[in-house]
Coordinates of C-alpha atoms in Angstrom, one line a residue:
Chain E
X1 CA 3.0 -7.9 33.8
X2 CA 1.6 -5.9 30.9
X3 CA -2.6 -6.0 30.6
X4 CA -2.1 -8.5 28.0
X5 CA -1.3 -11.2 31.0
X6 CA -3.9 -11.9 33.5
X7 CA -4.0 -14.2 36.0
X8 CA -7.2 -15.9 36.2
X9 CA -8.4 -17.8 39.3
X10 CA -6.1 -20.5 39.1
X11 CA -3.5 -18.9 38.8
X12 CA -2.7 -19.2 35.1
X13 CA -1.8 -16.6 33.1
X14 CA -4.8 -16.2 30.3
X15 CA -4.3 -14.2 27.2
X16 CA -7.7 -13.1 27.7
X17 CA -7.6 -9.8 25.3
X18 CA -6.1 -10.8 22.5
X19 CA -7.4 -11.6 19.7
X20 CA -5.9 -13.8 16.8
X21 CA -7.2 -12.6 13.1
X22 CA -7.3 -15.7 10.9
X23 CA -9.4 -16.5 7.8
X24 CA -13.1 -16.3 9.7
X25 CA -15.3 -13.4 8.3
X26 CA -14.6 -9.9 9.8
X27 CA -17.7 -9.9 11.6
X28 CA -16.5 -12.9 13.6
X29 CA -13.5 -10.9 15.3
X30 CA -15.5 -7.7 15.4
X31 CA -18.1 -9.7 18.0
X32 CA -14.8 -11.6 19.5
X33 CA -13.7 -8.1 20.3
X34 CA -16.5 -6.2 21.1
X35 CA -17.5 -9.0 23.8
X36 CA -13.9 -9.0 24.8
X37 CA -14.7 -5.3 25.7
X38 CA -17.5 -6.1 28.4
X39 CA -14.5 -7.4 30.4
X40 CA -11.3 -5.5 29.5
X41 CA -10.5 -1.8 28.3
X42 CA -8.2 -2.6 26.4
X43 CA -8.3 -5.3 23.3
X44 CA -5.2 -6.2 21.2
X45 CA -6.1 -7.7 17.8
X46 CA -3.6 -9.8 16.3
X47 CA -2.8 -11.4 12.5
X48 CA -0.1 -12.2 10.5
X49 CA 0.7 -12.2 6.5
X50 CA -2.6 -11.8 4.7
X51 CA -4.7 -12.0 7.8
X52 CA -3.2 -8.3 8.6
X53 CA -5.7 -6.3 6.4
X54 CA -8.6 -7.6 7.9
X55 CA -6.9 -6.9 11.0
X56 CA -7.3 -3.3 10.3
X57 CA -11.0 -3.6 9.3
X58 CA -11.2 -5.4 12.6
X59 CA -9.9 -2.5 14.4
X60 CA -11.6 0.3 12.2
X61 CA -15.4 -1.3 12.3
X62 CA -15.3 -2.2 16.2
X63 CA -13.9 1.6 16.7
X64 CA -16.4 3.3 14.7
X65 CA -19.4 1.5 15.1
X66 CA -19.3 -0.4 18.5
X67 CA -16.8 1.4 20.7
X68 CA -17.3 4.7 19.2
X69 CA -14.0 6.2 20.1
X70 CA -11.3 3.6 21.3
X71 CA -8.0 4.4 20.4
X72 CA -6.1 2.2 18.5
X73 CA -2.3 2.2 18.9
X74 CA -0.4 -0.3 16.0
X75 CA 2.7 -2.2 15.9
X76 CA 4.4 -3.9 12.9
X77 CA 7.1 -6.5 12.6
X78 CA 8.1 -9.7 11.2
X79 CA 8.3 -13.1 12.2
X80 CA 10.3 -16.1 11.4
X81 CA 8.3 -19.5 10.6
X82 CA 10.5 -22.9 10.2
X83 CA 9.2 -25.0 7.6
X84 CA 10.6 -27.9 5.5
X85 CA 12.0 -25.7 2.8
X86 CA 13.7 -23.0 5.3
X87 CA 12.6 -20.6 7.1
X88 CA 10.4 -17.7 6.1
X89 CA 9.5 -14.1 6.7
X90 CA 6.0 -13.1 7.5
X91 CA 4.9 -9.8 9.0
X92 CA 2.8 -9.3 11.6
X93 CA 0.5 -6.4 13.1
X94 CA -0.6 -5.9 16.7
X95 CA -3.2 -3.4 17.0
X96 CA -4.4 -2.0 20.8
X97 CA -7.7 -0.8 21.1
X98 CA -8.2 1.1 24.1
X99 CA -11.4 2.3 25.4
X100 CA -11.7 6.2 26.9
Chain J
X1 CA 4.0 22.4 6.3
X2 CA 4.6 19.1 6.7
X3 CA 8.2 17.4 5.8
X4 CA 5.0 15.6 3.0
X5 CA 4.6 18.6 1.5
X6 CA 7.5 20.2 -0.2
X7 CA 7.6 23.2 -2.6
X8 CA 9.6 22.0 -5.6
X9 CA 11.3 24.8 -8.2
X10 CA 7.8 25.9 -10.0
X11 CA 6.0 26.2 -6.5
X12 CA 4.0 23.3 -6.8
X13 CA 3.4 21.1 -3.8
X14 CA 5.0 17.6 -4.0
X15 CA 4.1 14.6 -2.0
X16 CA 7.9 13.4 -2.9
X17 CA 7.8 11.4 0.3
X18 CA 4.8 9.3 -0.2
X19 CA 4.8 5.8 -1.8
X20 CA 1.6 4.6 -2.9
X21 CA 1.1 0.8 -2.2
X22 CA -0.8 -1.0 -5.0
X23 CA -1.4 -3.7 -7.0
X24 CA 2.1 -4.5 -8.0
X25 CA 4.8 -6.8 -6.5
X26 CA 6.6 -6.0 -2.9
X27 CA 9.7 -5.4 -4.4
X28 CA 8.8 -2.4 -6.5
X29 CA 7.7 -0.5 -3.3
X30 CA 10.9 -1.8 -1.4
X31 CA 12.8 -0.2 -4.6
X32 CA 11.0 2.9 -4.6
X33 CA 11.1 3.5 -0.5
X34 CA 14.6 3.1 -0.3
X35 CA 15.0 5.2 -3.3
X36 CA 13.0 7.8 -1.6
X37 CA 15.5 7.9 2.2
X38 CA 18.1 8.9 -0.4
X39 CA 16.0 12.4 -0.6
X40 CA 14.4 12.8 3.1
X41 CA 14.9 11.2 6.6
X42 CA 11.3 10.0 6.6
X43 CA 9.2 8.0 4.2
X44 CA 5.5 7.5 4.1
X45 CA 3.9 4.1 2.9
X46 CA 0.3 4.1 2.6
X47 CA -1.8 1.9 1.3
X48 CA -6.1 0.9 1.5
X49 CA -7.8 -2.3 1.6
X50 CA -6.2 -5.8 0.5
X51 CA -2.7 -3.6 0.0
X52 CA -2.3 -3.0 3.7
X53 CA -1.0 -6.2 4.2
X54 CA 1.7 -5.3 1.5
X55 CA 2.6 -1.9 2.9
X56 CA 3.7 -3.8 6.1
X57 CA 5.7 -6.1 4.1
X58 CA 7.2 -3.2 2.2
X59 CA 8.2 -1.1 5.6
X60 CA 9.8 -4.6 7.2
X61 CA 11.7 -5.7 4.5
X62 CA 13.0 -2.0 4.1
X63 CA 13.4 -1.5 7.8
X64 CA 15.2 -4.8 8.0
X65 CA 17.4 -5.2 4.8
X66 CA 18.1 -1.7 3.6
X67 CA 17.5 1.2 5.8
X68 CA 18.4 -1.0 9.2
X69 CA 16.8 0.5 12.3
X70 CA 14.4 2.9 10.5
X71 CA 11.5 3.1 13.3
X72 CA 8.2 2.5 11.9
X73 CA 5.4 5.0 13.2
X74 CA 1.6 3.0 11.9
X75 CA -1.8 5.2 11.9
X76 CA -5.3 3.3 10.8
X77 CA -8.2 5.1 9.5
X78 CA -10.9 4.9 7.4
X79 CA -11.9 6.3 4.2
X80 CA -15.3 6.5 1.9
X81 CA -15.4 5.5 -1.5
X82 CA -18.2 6.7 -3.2
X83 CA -19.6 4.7 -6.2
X84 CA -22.6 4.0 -8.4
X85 CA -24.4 1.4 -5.8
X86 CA -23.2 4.0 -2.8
X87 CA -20.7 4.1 0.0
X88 CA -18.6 2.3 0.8
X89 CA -15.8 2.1 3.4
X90 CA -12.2 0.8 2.7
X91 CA -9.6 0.7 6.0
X92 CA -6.4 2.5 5.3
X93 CA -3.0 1.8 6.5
X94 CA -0.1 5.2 6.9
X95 CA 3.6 4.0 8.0
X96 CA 6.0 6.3 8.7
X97 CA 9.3 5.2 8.6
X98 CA 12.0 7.6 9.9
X99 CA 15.9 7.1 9.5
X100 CA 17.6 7.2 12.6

């Protein structure tokens, strides 16, 4: 079981620390993952295709301005998505923020 | 020195492993990465603000079609840009991708 998976009181696992970087405003996942601090160490941010640059400001604002010093830690890749016309390629960053 | 920063015949440092990521389309980056492992074991993709999501495309394709198995290494930061109205700051994106 990595951080990522918790099991809450119930006994489900809860993807508690991630977070998922869509089309919002940046300062809408910089709160998400600054709250998601109060209760974690560590917070992995998420996006996909053009999502994945504001990942990054994400990452960078929340580091240097909120939790001055976490440590972020990044992995890239690709992943396949099935539509009606075949299937595509779209890349994907995962970026882990860990408080010291 | 860094494997970055090579001496070339008239002594002047060259970033020869370095491939900008800008404004134009994926495929010209792909062309000039791969171009670039024919020269050195490690390439360097960086790219700032709305290009970061087109670095990552440019190391996956690469790492996936053309140089198969080259492991990515990704570093975030942060640079100022200084202009007339003031600071501002633009997140940057560094992938190392090294031949195995």
């Amino acid at each position: 079981m990595t951080m990522a998976e918790k099991i809450n009181e119930t006994g489900k696992k809860k993807d508690d620390n991630v977070i998922f970087v869509g089309k919002k405003g940046v300062m809408a996942y910089v709160l998400a993952t600054v709250t998601q601090f109060n209760e974690s160490d560590e917070v992995v941010i998420k996006a996909r295709g053009r999502s994945i640059n504001r990942a990054v400001d994400v990452a960078e604002i929340v580091r240097n301005r909120f939790v001055v010093g976490a440590v972020p830690s990044v992995e890239i890749g690709t992943e396949e998505i099935k539509g009606d016309d075949g299937t595509v390629n779209v890349s994907t960053i995962e970026i882990t923020l860990t408080k010291i």
